[in-house]
Each structure stands twice: as C-alpha cells, then as structure tokens.
Coordinates of C-alpha atoms in Angstrom, one line a residue:
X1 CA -21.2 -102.2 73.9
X2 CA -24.0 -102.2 71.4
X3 CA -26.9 -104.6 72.2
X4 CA -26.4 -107.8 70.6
X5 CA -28.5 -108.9 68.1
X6 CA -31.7 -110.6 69.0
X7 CA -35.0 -111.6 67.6
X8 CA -36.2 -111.1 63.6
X9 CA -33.6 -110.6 61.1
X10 CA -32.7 -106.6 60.3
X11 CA -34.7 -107.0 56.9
X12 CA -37.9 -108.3 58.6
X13 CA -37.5 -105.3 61.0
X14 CA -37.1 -102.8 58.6
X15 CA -40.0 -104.4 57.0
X16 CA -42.5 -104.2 59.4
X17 CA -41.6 -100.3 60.9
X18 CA -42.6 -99.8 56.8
X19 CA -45.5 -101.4 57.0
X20 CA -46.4 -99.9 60.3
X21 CA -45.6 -96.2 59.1
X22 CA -47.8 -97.3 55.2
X23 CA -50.7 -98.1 58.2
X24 CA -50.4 -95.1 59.7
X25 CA -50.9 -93.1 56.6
X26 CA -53.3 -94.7 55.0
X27 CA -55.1 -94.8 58.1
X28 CA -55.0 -90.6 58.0
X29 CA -55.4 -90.2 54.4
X30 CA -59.0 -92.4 54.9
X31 CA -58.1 -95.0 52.1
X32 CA -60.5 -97.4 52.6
X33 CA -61.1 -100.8 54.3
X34 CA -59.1 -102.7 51.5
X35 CA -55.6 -101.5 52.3
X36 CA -55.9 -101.8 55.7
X37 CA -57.0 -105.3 55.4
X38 CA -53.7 -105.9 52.8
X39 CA -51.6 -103.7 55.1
X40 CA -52.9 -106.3 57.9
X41 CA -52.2 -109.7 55.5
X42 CA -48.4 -108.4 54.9
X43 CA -47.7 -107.2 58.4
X44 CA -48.7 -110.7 60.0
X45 CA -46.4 -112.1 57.2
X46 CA -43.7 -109.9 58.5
X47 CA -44.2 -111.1 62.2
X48 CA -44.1 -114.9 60.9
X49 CA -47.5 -115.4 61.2
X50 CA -46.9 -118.9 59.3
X51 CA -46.2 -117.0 55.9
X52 CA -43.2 -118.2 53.7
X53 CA -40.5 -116.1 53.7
X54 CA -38.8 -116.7 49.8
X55 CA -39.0 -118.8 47.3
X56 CA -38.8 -122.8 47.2
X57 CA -36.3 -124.5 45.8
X58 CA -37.2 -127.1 43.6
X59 CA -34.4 -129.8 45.6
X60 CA -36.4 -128.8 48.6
X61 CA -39.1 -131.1 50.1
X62 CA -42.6 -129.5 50.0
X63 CA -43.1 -126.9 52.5
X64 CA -39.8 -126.0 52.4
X65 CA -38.0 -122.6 52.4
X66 CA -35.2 -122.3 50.1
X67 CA -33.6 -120.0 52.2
X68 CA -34.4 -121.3 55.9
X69 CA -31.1 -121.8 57.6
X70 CA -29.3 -120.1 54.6
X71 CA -26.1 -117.6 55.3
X72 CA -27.6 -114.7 55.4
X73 CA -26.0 -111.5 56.6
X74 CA -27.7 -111.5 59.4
X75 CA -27.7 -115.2 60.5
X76 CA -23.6 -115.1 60.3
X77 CA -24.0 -111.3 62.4
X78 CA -26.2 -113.7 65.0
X79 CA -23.6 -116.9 64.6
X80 CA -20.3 -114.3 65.0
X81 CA -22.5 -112.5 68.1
X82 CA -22.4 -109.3 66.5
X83 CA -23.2 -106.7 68.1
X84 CA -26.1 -104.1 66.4
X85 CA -25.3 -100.4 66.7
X86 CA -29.2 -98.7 66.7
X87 CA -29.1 -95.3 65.4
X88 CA -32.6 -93.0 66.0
X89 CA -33.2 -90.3 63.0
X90 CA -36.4 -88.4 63.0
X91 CA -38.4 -88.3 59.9
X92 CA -41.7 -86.8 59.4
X93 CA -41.9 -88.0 55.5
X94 CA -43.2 -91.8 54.7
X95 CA -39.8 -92.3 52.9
X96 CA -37.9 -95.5 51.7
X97 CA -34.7 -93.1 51.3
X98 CA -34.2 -93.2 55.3
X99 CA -31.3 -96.0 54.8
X100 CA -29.9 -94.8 51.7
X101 CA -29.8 -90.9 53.3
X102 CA -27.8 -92.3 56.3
X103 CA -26.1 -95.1 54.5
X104 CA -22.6 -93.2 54.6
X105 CA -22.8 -92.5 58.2
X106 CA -23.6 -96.0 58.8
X107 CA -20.7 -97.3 56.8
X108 CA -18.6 -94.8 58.7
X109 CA -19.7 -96.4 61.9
X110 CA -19.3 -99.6 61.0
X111 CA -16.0 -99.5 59.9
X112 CA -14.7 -97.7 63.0
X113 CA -15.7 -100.3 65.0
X114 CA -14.8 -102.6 63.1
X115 CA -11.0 -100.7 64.0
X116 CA -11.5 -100.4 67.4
X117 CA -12.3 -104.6 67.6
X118 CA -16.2 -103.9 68.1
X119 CA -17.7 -105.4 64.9
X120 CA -21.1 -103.9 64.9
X121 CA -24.0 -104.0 62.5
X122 CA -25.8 -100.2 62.1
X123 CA -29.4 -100.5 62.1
X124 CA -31.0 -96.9 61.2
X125 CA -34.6 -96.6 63.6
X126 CA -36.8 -94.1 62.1
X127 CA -38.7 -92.1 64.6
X128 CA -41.9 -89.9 63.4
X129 CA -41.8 -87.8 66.7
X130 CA -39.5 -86.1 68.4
X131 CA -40.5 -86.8 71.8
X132 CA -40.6 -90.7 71.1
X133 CA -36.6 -90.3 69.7
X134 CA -35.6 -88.5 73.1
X135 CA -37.4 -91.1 75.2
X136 CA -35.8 -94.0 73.2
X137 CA -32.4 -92.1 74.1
X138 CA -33.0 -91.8 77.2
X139 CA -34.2 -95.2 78.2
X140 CA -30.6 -96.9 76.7
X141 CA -33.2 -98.7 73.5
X142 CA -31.3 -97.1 70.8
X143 CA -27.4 -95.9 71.4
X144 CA -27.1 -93.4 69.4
X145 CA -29.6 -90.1 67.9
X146 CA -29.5 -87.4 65.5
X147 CA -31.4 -84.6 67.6
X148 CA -32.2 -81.0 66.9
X149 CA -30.9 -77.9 69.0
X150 CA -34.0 -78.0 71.9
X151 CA -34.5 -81.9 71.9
X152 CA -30.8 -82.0 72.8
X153 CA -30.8 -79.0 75.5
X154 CA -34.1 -81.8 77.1
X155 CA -32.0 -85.0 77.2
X156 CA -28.9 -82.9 78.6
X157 CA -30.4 -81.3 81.0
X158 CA -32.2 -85.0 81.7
X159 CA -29.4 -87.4 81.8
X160 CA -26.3 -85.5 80.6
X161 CA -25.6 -87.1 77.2
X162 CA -22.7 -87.5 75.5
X163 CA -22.3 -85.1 72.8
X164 CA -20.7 -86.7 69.6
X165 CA -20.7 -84.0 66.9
X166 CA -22.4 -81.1 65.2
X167 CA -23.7 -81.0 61.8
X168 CA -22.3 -78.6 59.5
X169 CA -25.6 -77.4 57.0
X170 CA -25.3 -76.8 53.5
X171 CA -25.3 -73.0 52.8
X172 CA -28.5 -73.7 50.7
X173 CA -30.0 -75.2 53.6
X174 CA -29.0 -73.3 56.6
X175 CA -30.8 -74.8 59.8
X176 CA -33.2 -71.9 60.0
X177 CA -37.2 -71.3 61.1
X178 CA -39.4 -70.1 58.4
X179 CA -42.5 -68.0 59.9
X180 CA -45.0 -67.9 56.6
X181 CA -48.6 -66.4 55.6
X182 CA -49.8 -66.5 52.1
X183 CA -48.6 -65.0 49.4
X184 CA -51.9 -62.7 48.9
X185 CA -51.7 -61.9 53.0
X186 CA -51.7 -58.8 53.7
X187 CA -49.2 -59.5 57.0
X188 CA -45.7 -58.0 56.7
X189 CA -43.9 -58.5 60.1
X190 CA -45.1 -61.0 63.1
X191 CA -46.4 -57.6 65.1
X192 CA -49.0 -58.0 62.1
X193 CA -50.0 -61.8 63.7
X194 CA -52.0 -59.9 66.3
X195 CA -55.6 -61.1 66.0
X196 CA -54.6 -64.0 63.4
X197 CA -54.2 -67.4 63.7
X198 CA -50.6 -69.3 63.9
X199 CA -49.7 -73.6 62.9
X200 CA -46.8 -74.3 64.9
X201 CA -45.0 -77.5 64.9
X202 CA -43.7 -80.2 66.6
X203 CA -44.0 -78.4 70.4
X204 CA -41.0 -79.7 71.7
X205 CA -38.6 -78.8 69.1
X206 CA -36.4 -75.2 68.7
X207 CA -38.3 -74.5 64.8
X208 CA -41.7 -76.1 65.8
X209 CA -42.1 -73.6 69.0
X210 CA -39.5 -72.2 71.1
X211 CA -38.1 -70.1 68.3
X212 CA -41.5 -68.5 66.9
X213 CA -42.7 -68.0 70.1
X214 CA -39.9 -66.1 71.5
X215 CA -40.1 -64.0 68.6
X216 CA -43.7 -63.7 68.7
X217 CA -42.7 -62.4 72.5
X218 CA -40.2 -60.0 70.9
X219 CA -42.3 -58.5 68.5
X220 CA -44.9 -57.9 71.4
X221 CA -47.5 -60.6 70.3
X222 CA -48.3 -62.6 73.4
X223 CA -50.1 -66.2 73.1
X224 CA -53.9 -64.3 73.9
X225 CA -53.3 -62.0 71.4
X226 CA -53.3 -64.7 68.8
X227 CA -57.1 -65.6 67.6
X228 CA -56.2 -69.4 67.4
X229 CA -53.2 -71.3 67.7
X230 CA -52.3 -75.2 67.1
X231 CA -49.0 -77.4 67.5
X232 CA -48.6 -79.6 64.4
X233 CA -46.5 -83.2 64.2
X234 CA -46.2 -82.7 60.6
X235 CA -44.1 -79.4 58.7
X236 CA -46.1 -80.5 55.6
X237 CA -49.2 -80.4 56.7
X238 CA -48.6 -76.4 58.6
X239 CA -47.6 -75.9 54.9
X240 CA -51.1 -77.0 53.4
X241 CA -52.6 -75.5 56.1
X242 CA -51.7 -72.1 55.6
X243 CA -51.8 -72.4 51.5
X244 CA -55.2 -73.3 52.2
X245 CA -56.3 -70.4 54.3
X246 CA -57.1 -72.6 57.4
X247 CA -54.4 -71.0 59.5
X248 CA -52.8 -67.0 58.9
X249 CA -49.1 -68.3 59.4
X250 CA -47.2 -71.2 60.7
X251 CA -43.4 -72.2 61.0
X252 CA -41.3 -74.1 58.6
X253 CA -37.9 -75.3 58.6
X254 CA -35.8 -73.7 56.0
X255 CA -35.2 -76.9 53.9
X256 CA -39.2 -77.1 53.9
X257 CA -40.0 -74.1 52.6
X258 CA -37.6 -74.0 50.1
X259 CA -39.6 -77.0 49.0
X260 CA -43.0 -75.1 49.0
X261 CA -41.5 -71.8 47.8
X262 CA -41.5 -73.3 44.1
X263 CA -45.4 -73.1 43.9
X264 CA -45.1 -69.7 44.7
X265 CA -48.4 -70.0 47.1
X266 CA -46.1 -69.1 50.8
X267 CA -44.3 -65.9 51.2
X268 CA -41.5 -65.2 54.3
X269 CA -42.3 -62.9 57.6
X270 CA -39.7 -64.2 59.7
X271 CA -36.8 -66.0 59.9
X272 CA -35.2 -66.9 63.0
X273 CA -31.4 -68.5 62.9
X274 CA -31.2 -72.1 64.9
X275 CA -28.2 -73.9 66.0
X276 CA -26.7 -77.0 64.1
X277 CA -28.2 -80.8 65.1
X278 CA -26.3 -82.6 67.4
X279 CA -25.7 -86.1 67.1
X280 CA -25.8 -87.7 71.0
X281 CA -24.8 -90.9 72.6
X282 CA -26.7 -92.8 75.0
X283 CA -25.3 -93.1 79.0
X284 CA -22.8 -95.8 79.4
X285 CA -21.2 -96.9 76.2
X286 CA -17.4 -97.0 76.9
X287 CA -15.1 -94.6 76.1
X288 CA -13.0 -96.5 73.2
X289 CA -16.6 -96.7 71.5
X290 CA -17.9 -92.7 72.1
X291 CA -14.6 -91.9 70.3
X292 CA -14.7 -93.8 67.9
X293 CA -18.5 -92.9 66.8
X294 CA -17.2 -89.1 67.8
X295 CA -14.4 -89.5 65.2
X296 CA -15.9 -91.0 62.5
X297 CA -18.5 -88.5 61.7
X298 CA -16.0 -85.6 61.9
X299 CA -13.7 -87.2 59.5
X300 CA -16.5 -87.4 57.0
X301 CA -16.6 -85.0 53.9
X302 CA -19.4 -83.9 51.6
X303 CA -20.5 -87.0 50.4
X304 CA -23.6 -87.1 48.1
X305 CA -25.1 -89.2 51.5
X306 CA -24.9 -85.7 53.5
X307 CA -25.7 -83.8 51.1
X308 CA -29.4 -85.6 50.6
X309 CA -29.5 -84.8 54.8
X310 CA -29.0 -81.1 53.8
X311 CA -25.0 -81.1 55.6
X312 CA -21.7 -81.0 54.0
X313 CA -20.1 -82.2 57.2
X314 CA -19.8 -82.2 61.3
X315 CA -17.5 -80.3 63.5
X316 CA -16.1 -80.8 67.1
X317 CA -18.8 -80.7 69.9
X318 CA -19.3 -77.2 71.4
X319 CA -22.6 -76.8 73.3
X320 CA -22.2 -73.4 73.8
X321 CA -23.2 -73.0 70.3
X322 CA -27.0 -73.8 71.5
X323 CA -26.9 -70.9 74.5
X324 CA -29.9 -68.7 72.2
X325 CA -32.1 -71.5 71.7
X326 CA -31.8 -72.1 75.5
X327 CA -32.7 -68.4 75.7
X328 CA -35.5 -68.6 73.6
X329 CA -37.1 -72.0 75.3
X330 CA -37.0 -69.5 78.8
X331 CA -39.3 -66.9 76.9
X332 CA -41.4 -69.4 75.2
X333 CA -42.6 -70.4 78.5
X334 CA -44.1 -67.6 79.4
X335 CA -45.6 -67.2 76.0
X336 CA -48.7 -68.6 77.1
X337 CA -51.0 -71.2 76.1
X338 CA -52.8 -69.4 73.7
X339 CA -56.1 -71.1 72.6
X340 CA -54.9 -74.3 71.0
X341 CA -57.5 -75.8 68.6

C-alpha cells in the first residue's frame, strides 16, 4: 500500500517545497537580502512556527483559528486513514503548473484505486534533479516516478523496477536531443566540435550526456579533443549559454529548443532520436495496485493534461524499446572526461 498519511496537511507541503524551490532561485539570481529574509518569514509560517494559518472567525474567542479542527480534505483523508499515493516528476522550471500538468494522471490514479478498494490521495513531488528522483525511487520515499530513458536503464539495472507504462510524445514534440551552436557559427556537423567547447546537461540523463557523447564518439570527436566541456542541471541555462557565446554548442531536448528556436538566436547540428519516458513503480507495492496504476495510464487519451506534458498518451511496457540508449551509455563511457569547467 501507499504510505499513510502523516505529518502537515498536503497544502502546507506543497507550500513549503514552493517556497523552498522561490529560495533556491532567488538565492541564484542574487536578489538581495530582502527576499531571502521574506522567503525566511513565510517558510517558518509554513512549518507552524506559531503563525496563524486563516482567517478568524468573528464567533471565535481571540487567538483562535477559524479553521483549526475544520473538515478539511485532508483532515477527513487522516480521520478515514487514507492512504497518500506520492508521485516523483522532474522539473527543471520554477513552475506552479506542476499540479495542474499532472492533474489528469492524478485523477486517473485516484480513481482506480478508489476501484480496486485502495482509496488513495495523489500527492505530485517535484524533483529538480534527476539523480535526487532515482534515489527517492529507490529508497521506497515516493511510489511511483516519471523517469527518462537512462534514469530508468540506472534504477533497473539497481533494484529491478516495475515498469508501468511508456509515454507516447506528441509528433510536435518527439522525445529527441537537440545538439546547437549559434546561428552565426560557422559549425555545420559535430566533426566541426573539434577544438570548441560543448554545455551538456543533466550527466546522468540519455539527452543531457549519453546521447551527445556517443555521437560525439561517432563523428570521431573524443572528450580531449573538445577545448572545454561542462555538465549543466539546467536545459535553460545550456540555452543562454550558447546564445551568449560562453559555450560553442550544448544539448537541448526537443521540446526546449523548439522554445528557443522562436528568437531565431540557436541553429540545429544534431539530432539524435531517444526512447519514450517510462513511468516506474517502486519495489514492493502489491500486485492488485501495480495493475491498477499500469492500467490507468494506458487507458488515458489525449487530454489537454498530456498534451501540456508534450504526450498524447502511453502504451504497454516494452523495455526493449530502450536497447540504443543502453548502447550509447556503453560508448559514452569511454568518451572521456574531457576538461570539465
């Protein structure tokens, strides 16, 4: 079963993994003192650091909280002992839209458990790292995750996941890695990144490395023939870094650069094909439950929910379908270091 629910309510949760990701940027963006000191206030209101939670009623005695003890949805999920289904999603963006993106797939969960006699809240975790998502999995603190093609070859080859489903992409959005320069580069293939310098992302993940890299081997670039190289969290930020002339190319996803391609600044070198994401269970739910969460994503259609996630809809698992990707992780590593920096 899903963990019961313990601890702060679902909205004071949500609340504070905001306020910690607001932190977090403002903290790299260099805003100032001030907002860190607010950002401070509102998150030790959020851990109940003697802050009222509403607003009074006026039949209340002073001090009061209108709402203390009230019927909340997730007072009646504690009172009921419902259980809380917590789904991992990995987000790079400081977004509200995470809950509203997933909010169909969480309904869809909901409801069949709800069919199977396991009532279950859905709580959507955001992660901001890969790594941090696949070590969550793995250690049984969420139950289930939405990976990508190499972050699920690491937790299979680790703990032998269940595999729920496969996203089908949108044929605007094709789950694809995007190798760009600048428009005014003179670069034309990757045998042209010899002697330049090359952003790639997230070093753990099939777009962020393994895929470059093993064409970079293909094209016969090796890491020591690049003049610098650097692994980068955040897609956006290879994406400034090459528009701005700090880097000679870097790696995109697909649904990025269409993003970026609108300024007209980023032009294409490469593009290597990747396999769908997976979405994975954690070890030792039961049976009743894998199928359940297994059916109820492929029955879903093309709701304007998927759509925002760039997916029209999932198909049956087939982990054959990620057999190049494990290719391509075997000739990444002996890519070479390269001079990170």
């Amino acid at each position: 079963m899903p963990e019961r629910s313990r601890g702060p309510s679902r909205g004071r949760a949500r609340l504070r993994r905001r306020l910690v990701q607001v932190s977090e940027y403002v903290g790299r963006e260099g805003l100032g003192p001030l907002p860190l000191l607010l950002l401070a206030l509102a998150l030790a209101c959020a851990l109940g650091a003697g802050c009222d939670s509403g607003p009074r009623s006026d039949s209340a005695p002073p001090g009061a909280v209108a709402n203390a003890g009230a019927p909340t949805l997730a007072n009646a999920f504690r009172r009921r002992g419902k259980a809380r289904l917590r789904v991992g999603v990995h987000t790079w963006e400081l977004s509200s839209r995470v809950d509203q993106d997933y909010a169909a797939i969480a309904q869809a969960f909901e409801q069949a458990l709800g069919a199977i006699g396991q009532p279950s809240a859905v709580d959507i975790e955001p992660f901001a790292v890969y790594g941090e998502l696949t070590e969550a999995l793995l250690a049984g603190r969420i139950d289930v995750a939405r990976l990508e093609s190499a972050t699920y070859l690491e937790v299979r080859e680790r703990g032998q996941l269940p595999l729920l489903a496969l996203e089908q992409p949108a044929m605007a959005t094709p789950r694809r890695a995007v190798v760009v320069t600048a428009a005014d580069s003179a670069i034309a293939s990757l045998a042209d990144a010899r002697g330049h310098s090359f952003a790639f992302g997230d070093q753990r993940t099939a777009v962020g490395r393994y895929l470059p890299q093993a064409a970079l081997r293909e094209a016969g670039v090796e890491a020591e023939a690049l003049s610098r190289s650097r692994y980068m969290r955040r897609p956006d930020k290879i994406a400034a870094a090459v528009r701005l002339g700090e880097y000679d190319l870097g790696v995109l996803s697909y649904a990025l650069y269409r993003r970026e391609a609108r300024a007209g600044t980023l032009r294409v070198v490469a593009t290597i094909d990747d396999a769908p994401q997976p979405w994975v269970a954690r070890r030792g739910l039961e049976p009743s439950l894998l199928r359940g969460l297994a059916d109820a994503l492929q029955a879903m259609d093309a709701s304007r929910s998927l759509r925002s996630l760039g997916i029209v809809g999932f198909t049956a698992p087939d982990a054959s379908v990620y057999e190049p990707v494990r290719a391509a992780k075997r000739a990444a590593a002996a890519f070479g270091p390269g001079t990170a920096r």
